[in-house]
PDB file of C-alpha atoms in Angstrom:
ATOM      1  CA  UNK A1094     148.927 127.160 226.149  1.00 93.00           C
ATOM      2  CA  UNK A1095     148.298 125.799 222.958  1.00 97.00           C
ATOM      3  CA  UNK A1096     149.921 127.398 219.764  1.00 97.00           C
ATOM      4  CA  UNK A1097     147.525 128.715 217.388  1.00 98.00           C
ATOM      5  CA  UNK A1098     147.946 128.335 213.335  1.00 98.00           C
ATOM      6  CA  UNK A1099     145.658 130.206 210.851  1.00 98.00           C
ATOM      7  CA  UNK A1100     145.995 128.120 208.137  1.00 98.00           C
ATOM      8  CA  UNK A1101     144.787 128.743 204.445  1.00 97.00           C
ATOM      9  CA  UNK A1102     142.220 125.978 203.584  1.00 96.00           C
ATOM     10  CA  UNK A1103     143.083 125.847 199.929  1.00 96.00           C
ATOM     11  CA  UNK A1104     146.998 126.798 199.742  1.00 98.00           C
ATOM     12  CA  UNK A1105     148.248 125.950 203.076  1.00 98.00           C
ATOM     13  CA  UNK A1106     151.431 127.886 204.028  1.00 98.00           C
ATOM     14  CA  UNK A1107     154.378 125.681 203.833  1.00 98.00           C
ATOM     15  CA  UNK A1108     156.166 127.273 207.023  1.00 98.00           C
ATOM     16  CA  UNK A1109     153.081 126.568 209.125  1.00 98.00           C
ATOM     17  CA  UNK A1110     152.899 122.995 207.951  1.00 99.00           C
ATOM     18  CA  UNK A1111     156.584 122.478 208.752  1.00 98.00           C
ATOM     19  CA  UNK A1112     156.133 123.918 212.111  1.00 98.00           C
ATOM     20  CA  UNK A1113     153.104 121.810 212.941  1.00 99.00           C
ATOM     21  CA  UNK A1114     154.923 118.442 211.835  1.00 99.00           C
ATOM     22  CA  UNK A1115     157.912 119.419 213.603  1.00 98.00           C
ATOM     23  CA  UNK A1116     155.823 119.654 216.531  1.00 98.00           C
ATOM     24  CA  UNK A1117     154.396 116.371 215.995  1.00 99.00           C
ATOM     25  CA  UNK A1118     157.448 114.707 215.613  1.00 98.00           C
ATOM     26  CA  UNK A1119     158.292 116.236 219.075  1.00 98.00           C
ATOM     27  CA  UNK A1120     155.457 114.442 220.676  1.00 98.00           C
ATOM     28  CA  UNK A1121     153.121 117.189 220.238  1.00 99.00           C
ATOM     29  CA  UNK A1122     149.337 116.871 220.581  1.00 99.00           C
ATOM     30  CA  UNK A1123     147.416 118.685 217.743  1.00 99.00           C
ATOM     31  CA  UNK A1124     143.925 119.636 217.009  1.00 98.00           C
ATOM     32  CA  UNK A1125     143.381 119.845 213.090  1.00 98.00           C
ATOM     33  CA  UNK A1126     140.722 119.941 210.185  1.00 98.00           C
ATOM     34  CA  UNK A1127     139.582 116.927 208.181  1.00 97.00           C
ATOM     35  CA  UNK A1128     137.088 116.392 205.739  1.00 96.00           C
ATOM     36  CA  UNK A1129     134.650 115.119 208.108  1.00 95.00           C
ATOM     37  CA  UNK A1130     135.052 117.233 211.261  1.00 95.00           C
ATOM     38  CA  UNK A1131     138.052 118.580 213.384  1.00 97.00           C
ATOM     39  CA  UNK A1132     140.074 115.630 214.875  1.00 97.00           C
ATOM     40  CA  UNK A1133     142.655 115.133 217.785  1.00 98.00           C
ATOM     41  CA  UNK A1134     146.196 113.681 216.406  1.00 98.00           C
ATOM     42  CA  UNK A1135     149.500 112.691 217.431  1.00 98.00           C
ATOM     43  CA  UNK A1136     152.567 110.578 216.335  1.00 97.00           C
ATOM     44  CA  UNK A1137     152.091 106.680 216.175  1.00 94.00           C
ATOM     45  CA  UNK A1138     153.946 105.464 219.032  1.00 91.00           C
ATOM     46  CA  UNK A1139     153.297 108.552 221.165  1.00 96.00           C
ATOM     47  CA  UNK A1140     152.085 106.992 224.475  1.00 94.00           C
ATOM     48  CA  UNK A1141     151.792 110.350 226.165  1.00 97.00           C
ATOM     49  CA  UNK A1142     149.460 111.555 223.510  1.00 97.00           C
ATOM     50  CA  UNK A1143     147.209 108.847 223.421  1.00 94.00           C
ATOM     51  CA  UNK A1144     146.631 109.176 227.316  1.00 95.00           C
ATOM     52  CA  UNK A1145     145.934 112.976 226.626  1.00 97.00           C
ATOM     53  CA  UNK A1146     143.094 112.209 223.895  1.00 97.00           C
ATOM     54  CA  UNK A1147     141.839 109.657 226.352  1.00 95.00           C
ATOM     55  CA  UNK A1148     141.701 112.247 229.075  1.00 97.00           C
ATOM     56  CA  UNK A1149     140.199 115.076 227.044  1.00 98.00           C
ATOM     57  CA  UNK A1150     137.403 112.799 225.675  1.00 97.00           C
ATOM     58  CA  UNK A1151     137.042 110.841 228.577  1.00 96.00           C
ATOM     59  CA  UNK A1152     137.769 107.494 226.789  1.00 92.00           C
ATOM     60  CA  UNK A1153     138.243 103.934 228.424  1.00 85.00           C
ATOM     61  CA  UNK A1154     141.195 101.868 226.912  1.00 77.00           C
ATOM     62  CA  UNK A1155     138.739 100.259 225.112  1.00 76.00           C
ATOM     63  CA  UNK A1156     138.479 102.890 222.675  1.00 82.00           C
ATOM     64  CA  UNK A1157     140.020 102.262 219.201  1.00 82.00           C
ATOM     65  CA  UNK A1158     142.053 104.776 217.127  1.00 91.00           C
ATOM     66  CA  UNK A1159     142.197 105.660 213.808  1.00 97.00           C
ATOM     67  CA  UNK A1160     145.463 105.979 211.711  1.00 98.00           C
ATOM     68  CA  UNK A1161     144.988 108.930 209.320  1.00 98.00           C
ATOM     69  CA  UNK A1162     147.095 107.997 206.163  1.00 98.00           C
ATOM     70  CA  UNK A1163     148.434 109.749 203.387  1.00 98.00           C
ATOM     71  CA  UNK A1164     147.847 107.357 200.427  1.00 97.00           C
ATOM     72  CA  UNK A1165     147.542 103.701 199.587  1.00 96.00           C
ATOM     73  CA  UNK A1166     151.410 103.253 199.792  1.00 96.00           C
ATOM     74  CA  UNK A1167     151.449 104.387 203.396  1.00 96.00           C
ATOM     75  CA  UNK A1168     148.338 102.593 204.335  1.00 96.00           C
ATOM     76  CA  UNK A1169     149.301  99.186 203.335  1.00 95.00           C
ATOM     77  CA  UNK A1170     152.260  99.234 205.567  1.00 97.00           C
ATOM     78  CA  UNK A1171     149.809  99.139 208.481  1.00 97.00           C
ATOM     79  CA  UNK A1172     146.798  97.034 207.174  1.00 97.00           C
ATOM     80  CA  UNK A1173     146.349  93.514 205.285  1.00 97.00           C
ATOM     81  CA  UNK A1174     144.213  94.271 202.301  1.00 95.00           C
ATOM     82  CA  UNK A1175     143.252  91.706 199.472  1.00 94.00           C
ATOM     83  CA  UNK A1176     142.416  92.490 195.826  1.00 95.00           C
ATOM     84  CA  UNK A1177     138.798  92.689 196.038  1.00 94.00           C
ATOM     85  CA  UNK A1178     138.673  94.880 199.413  1.00 95.00           C
ATOM     86  CA  UNK A1179     141.408  97.310 197.695  1.00 96.00           C
ATOM     87  CA  UNK A1180     139.273  97.956 194.514  1.00 96.00           C
ATOM     88  CA  UNK A1181     136.269  98.669 196.854  1.00 95.00           C
ATOM     89  CA  UNK A1182     138.173 100.959 199.137  1.00 96.00           C
ATOM     90  CA  UNK A1183     139.803 102.622 196.359  1.00 96.00           C
ATOM     91  CA  UNK A1184     136.605 103.893 194.501  1.00 95.00           C
ATOM     92  CA  UNK A1185     135.892 105.809 197.885  1.00 95.00           C
ATOM     93  CA  UNK A1186     139.084 106.904 198.620  1.00 96.00           C
ATOM     94  CA  UNK A1187     140.187 109.726 199.494  1.00 97.00           C
ATOM     95  CA  UNK A1188     136.948 110.445 201.327  1.00 96.00           C
ATOM     96  CA  UNK A1189     135.259 110.524 204.690  1.00 97.00           C
ATOM     97  CA  UNK A1190     135.429 106.918 205.348  1.00 98.00           C
ATOM     98  CA  UNK A1191     137.367 104.754 208.194  1.00 98.00           C
ATOM     99  CA  UNK A1192     138.003 101.020 207.320  1.00 98.00           C
ATOM    100  CA  UNK A1193     138.605  98.414 209.814  1.00 96.00           C
ATOM    101  CA  UNK A1194     141.086  96.075 208.398  1.00 97.00           C
ATOM    102  CA  UNK A1195     143.454  93.425 210.322  1.00 96.00           C
ATOM    103  CA  UNK A1196     146.502  95.230 211.651  1.00 96.00           C
ATOM    104  CA  UNK A1197     150.291  94.507 210.638  1.00 97.00           C
ATOM    105  CA  UNK A1198     153.152  94.276 212.972  1.00 95.00           C
ATOM    106  CA  UNK A1199     153.758  97.975 212.165  1.00 95.00           C
ATOM    107  CA  UNK A1200     150.492  98.688 214.595  1.00 94.00           C
ATOM    108  CA  UNK A1201     151.587  98.736 218.324  1.00 91.00           C
ATOM    109  CA  UNK A1202     149.414  96.004 219.923  1.00 88.00           C
ATOM    110  CA  UNK A1203     147.617  98.189 222.432  1.00 85.00           C
ATOM    111  CA  UNK A1204     146.299 100.035 219.238  1.00 89.00           C
ATOM    112  CA  UNK A1205     144.693  96.979 217.877  1.00 87.00           C
ATOM    113  CA  UNK A1206     141.345  95.260 218.517  1.00 85.00           C
ATOM    114  CA  UNK A1207     142.082  92.986 221.493  1.00 84.00           C
ATOM    115  CA  UNK A1208     140.428  89.834 219.686  1.00 86.00           C
ATOM    116  CA  UNK A1209     140.215  90.689 215.969  1.00 89.00           C
ATOM    117  CA  UNK A1210     143.802  92.156 215.808  1.00 92.00           C
ATOM    118  CA  UNK A1211     142.438  94.865 213.673  1.00 94.00           C
ATOM    119  CA  UNK A1212     142.905  98.639 213.312  1.00 96.00           C
ATOM    120  CA  UNK A1213     140.896 101.656 211.864  1.00 96.00           C
ATOM    121  CA  UNK A1214     142.467 103.251 208.573  1.00 98.00           C
ATOM    122  CA  UNK A1215     141.519 106.321 206.412  1.00 98.00           C
ATOM    123  CA  UNK A1216     142.729 108.466 203.826  1.00 98.00           C
ATOM    124  CA  UNK A1217     141.167 111.782 204.184  1.00 98.00           C
ATOM    125  CA  UNK A1218     140.075 114.402 201.120  1.00 97.00           C
ATOM    126  CA  UNK A1219     141.311 117.659 202.747  1.00 97.00           C
ATOM    127  CA  UNK A1220     144.092 119.913 201.121  1.00 98.00           C
ATOM    128  CA  UNK A1221     145.395 120.858 204.843  1.00 98.00           C
ATOM    129  CA  UNK A1222     145.522 117.392 206.360  1.00 98.00           C
ATOM    130  CA  UNK A1223     147.113 115.970 203.085  1.00 98.00           C
ATOM    131  CA  UNK A1224     149.950 118.733 203.339  1.00 98.00           C
ATOM    132  CA  UNK A1225     150.594 118.050 206.968  1.00 99.00           C
ATOM    133  CA  UNK A1226     150.652 114.261 206.063  1.00 98.00           C
ATOM    134  CA  UNK A1227     153.158 114.810 203.053  1.00 98.00           C
ATOM    135  CA  UNK A1228     155.393 116.902 205.334  1.00 98.00           C
ATOM    136  CA  UNK A1229     155.024 114.530 208.329  1.00 98.00           C
ATOM    137  CA  UNK A1230     156.074 111.439 206.134  1.00 97.00           C
ATOM    138  CA  UNK A1231     153.716 109.142 208.489  1.00 97.00           C
ATOM    139  CA  UNK A1232     150.337 108.596 209.760  1.00 97.00           C
ATOM    140  CA  UNK A1233     148.527 110.476 212.242  1.00 98.00           C
ATOM    141  CA  UNK A1234     147.195 108.646 215.439  1.00 98.00           C
ATOM    142  CA  UNK A1235     143.696 109.915 215.366  1.00 97.00           C
ATOM    143  CA  UNK A1236     140.371 110.694 217.169  1.00 96.00           C
ATOM    144  CA  UNK A1237     137.292 112.736 216.442  1.00 95.00           C
ATOM    145  CA  UNK A1238     137.386 116.168 218.532  1.00 95.00           C
ATOM    146  CA  UNK A1239     134.055 115.338 220.472  1.00 94.00           C
ATOM    147  CA  UNK A1240     133.983 116.297 224.121  1.00 96.00           C
ATOM    148  CA  UNK A1241     132.457 114.742 226.700  1.00 95.00           C
ATOM    149  CA  UNK A1242     128.512 115.190 226.895  1.00 94.00           C
ATOM    150  CA  UNK A1243     128.416 116.822 223.635  1.00 93.00           C
ATOM    151  CA  UNK A1244     126.561 115.751 220.609  1.00 91.00           C
ATOM    152  CA  UNK A1245     128.684 117.019 217.932  1.00 90.00           C
ATOM    153  CA  UNK A1246     132.278 117.622 217.225  1.00 92.00           C
ATOM    154  CA  UNK A1247     133.771 121.292 217.940  1.00 91.00           C
ATOM    155  CA  UNK A1248     133.510 123.137 214.124  1.00 92.00           C
ATOM    156  CA  UNK A1249     135.809 126.058 214.666  1.00 94.00           C
ATOM    157  CA  UNK A1250     139.360 126.625 215.429  1.00 95.00           C
ATOM    158  CA  UNK A1251     139.019 129.474 217.608  1.00 95.00           C
ATOM    159  CA  UNK A1252     136.710 127.824 219.897  1.00 96.00           C
ATOM    160  CA  UNK A1253     138.998 124.589 220.008  1.00 97.00           C
ATOM    161  CA  UNK A1254     141.776 126.879 220.892  1.00 97.00           C
ATOM    162  CA  UNK A1255     139.448 128.396 223.730  1.00 97.00           C
ATOM    163  CA  UNK A1256     138.250 125.289 225.154  1.00 97.00           C
ATOM    164  CA  UNK A1257     141.173 123.186 224.775  1.00 98.00           C
ATOM    165  CA  UNK A1258     143.999 125.800 225.240  1.00 97.00           C
ATOM    166  CA  UNK A1259     145.940 123.798 227.822  1.00 97.00           C
ATOM    167  CA  UNK A1260     145.124 120.216 227.172  1.00 98.00           C
ATOM    168  CA  UNK A1261     146.513 120.346 223.403  1.00 99.00           C
ATOM    169  CA  UNK A1262     150.015 121.901 222.133  1.00 99.00           C
ATOM    170  CA  UNK A1263     148.568 123.147 218.763  1.00 98.00           C
ATOM    171  CA  UNK A1264     145.392 124.359 216.827  1.00 98.00           C
ATOM    172  CA  UNK A1265     145.653 123.898 213.273  1.00 98.00           C
ATOM    173  CA  UNK A1266     142.536 125.994 211.880  1.00 98.00           C
ATOM    174  CA  UNK A1267     141.525 126.275 208.532  1.00 97.00           C
ATOM    175  CA  UNK A1268     137.764 127.559 208.897  1.00 93.00           C
ATOM    176  CA  UNK A1269     134.971 125.613 210.146  1.00 91.00           C
ATOM    177  CA  UNK A1270     134.336 121.803 209.690  1.00 91.00           C
ATOM    178  CA  UNK A1271     131.598 119.626 209.653  1.00 90.00           C
ATOM    179  CA  UNK A1272     129.832 117.984 212.512  1.00 92.00           C
ATOM    180  CA  UNK A1273     129.755 114.373 211.376  1.00 92.00           C
ATOM    181  CA  UNK A1274     132.336 111.729 212.052  1.00 93.00           C
ATOM    182  CA  UNK A1275     133.495 109.414 209.194  1.00 96.00           C
ATOM    183  CA  UNK A1276     131.455 106.409 208.170  1.00 96.00           C
ATOM    184  CA  UNK A1277     133.170 103.477 209.391  1.00 97.00           C
ATOM    185  CA  UNK A1278     132.988 100.003 207.515  1.00 97.00           C
ATOM    186  CA  UNK A1279     134.647  97.021 208.670  1.00 96.00           C
ATOM    187  CA  UNK A1280     136.147  94.700 206.190  1.00 96.00           C
ATOM    188  CA  UNK A1281     137.591  92.236 208.699  1.00 93.00           C
ATOM    189  CA  UNK A1282     135.761  89.637 207.189  1.00 90.00           C
ATOM    190  CA  UNK A1283     136.474  90.180 203.702  1.00 90.00           C
ATOM    191  CA  UNK A1284     132.910  91.874 202.961  1.00 93.00           C
ATOM    192  CA  UNK A1285     131.728  95.223 204.025  1.00 95.00           C
ATOM    193  CA  UNK A1286     129.920  96.131 207.254  1.00 96.00           C
ATOM    194  CA  UNK A1287     128.438  99.337 207.973  1.00 96.00           C
ATOM    195  CA  UNK A1288     129.673  99.882 211.610  1.00 95.00           C
ATOM    196  CA  UNK A1289     128.711 103.935 211.764  1.00 95.00           C
ATOM    197  CA  UNK A1290     126.704 106.184 209.762  1.00 95.00           C
ATOM    198  CA  UNK A1291     128.471 109.299 209.058  1.00 93.00           C
ATOM    199  CA  UNK A1292     129.967 111.936 206.728  1.00 95.00           C
ATOM    200  CA  UNK A1293     130.652 109.286 203.853  1.00 94.00           C
ATOM    201  CA  UNK A1294     127.857 108.048 202.175  1.00 95.00           C
ATOM    202  CA  UNK A1295     127.649 104.324 203.055  1.00 93.00           C
ATOM    203  CA  UNK A1296     125.151 103.263 199.941  1.00 93.00           C
ATOM    204  CA  UNK A1297     128.052 102.004 197.838  1.00 90.00           C
ATOM    205  CA  UNK A1298     128.888  99.304 200.823  1.00 89.00           C
ATOM    206  CA  UNK A1299     125.471  98.107 200.835  1.00 84.00           C
TER     207      UNK A1299
END
C-alpha cells in the first residue's frame, strides 16, 4: 500500500519532503507533481524502480527515461552541452521542456539511446519538485504518469493513490496538475529539433 503525502503546493512541509527523499534513497518508486503533469520517479540506478515503471506503463525496453535535475550544475554532470546550446536552454529553463543531449559516463548505458548515446534531461519549474530535488541531492529518473490505454496523464493525487496503491510506494499530492507532458527538444546534433509539442511553448526553438 502506497504512503500518501498531502503536501502544500507553495510551501512544502520539510518533514514530508524529507520522508519522501529518504524513501527514494531506500529504493522507493514515487508518483509526484511537476510543472507539466504527474510523473513516476525513482533514484538513478534503481533497476527495480525502472522495471516497475515499465510494468505500470506497459513500456518496452526501448522507452527512454528522463533525468529530472535541480539545476544546471547537476544537469552538467550527466550531459555534454556546448555554450550555444547552453544559452538557448538556459533561456527556457526552468520550465516544461525535456532536452535530449549527449550523455556523459555518469548515465548508465541502459538509459542511453542505444545508437546516439543521448539522454533526456529537464529542470522543472515546480516548487514541490524543486524542494524534493534539493533534499535528495541527486536527479530523479522519471517518466510521465500516463497509464496504458489512456490519452492523458492522471491529474489528481488521490486518484493516483486509488489506482496505483499497490504499484508505487508513495504518492506526493500537491493538488491538480496539467495533462500535457513536456515539450521535447533534441539538441543531439547541435541544433534544436522539436520531437514532441507539449506543455512548454515550442516557438522559441523554431
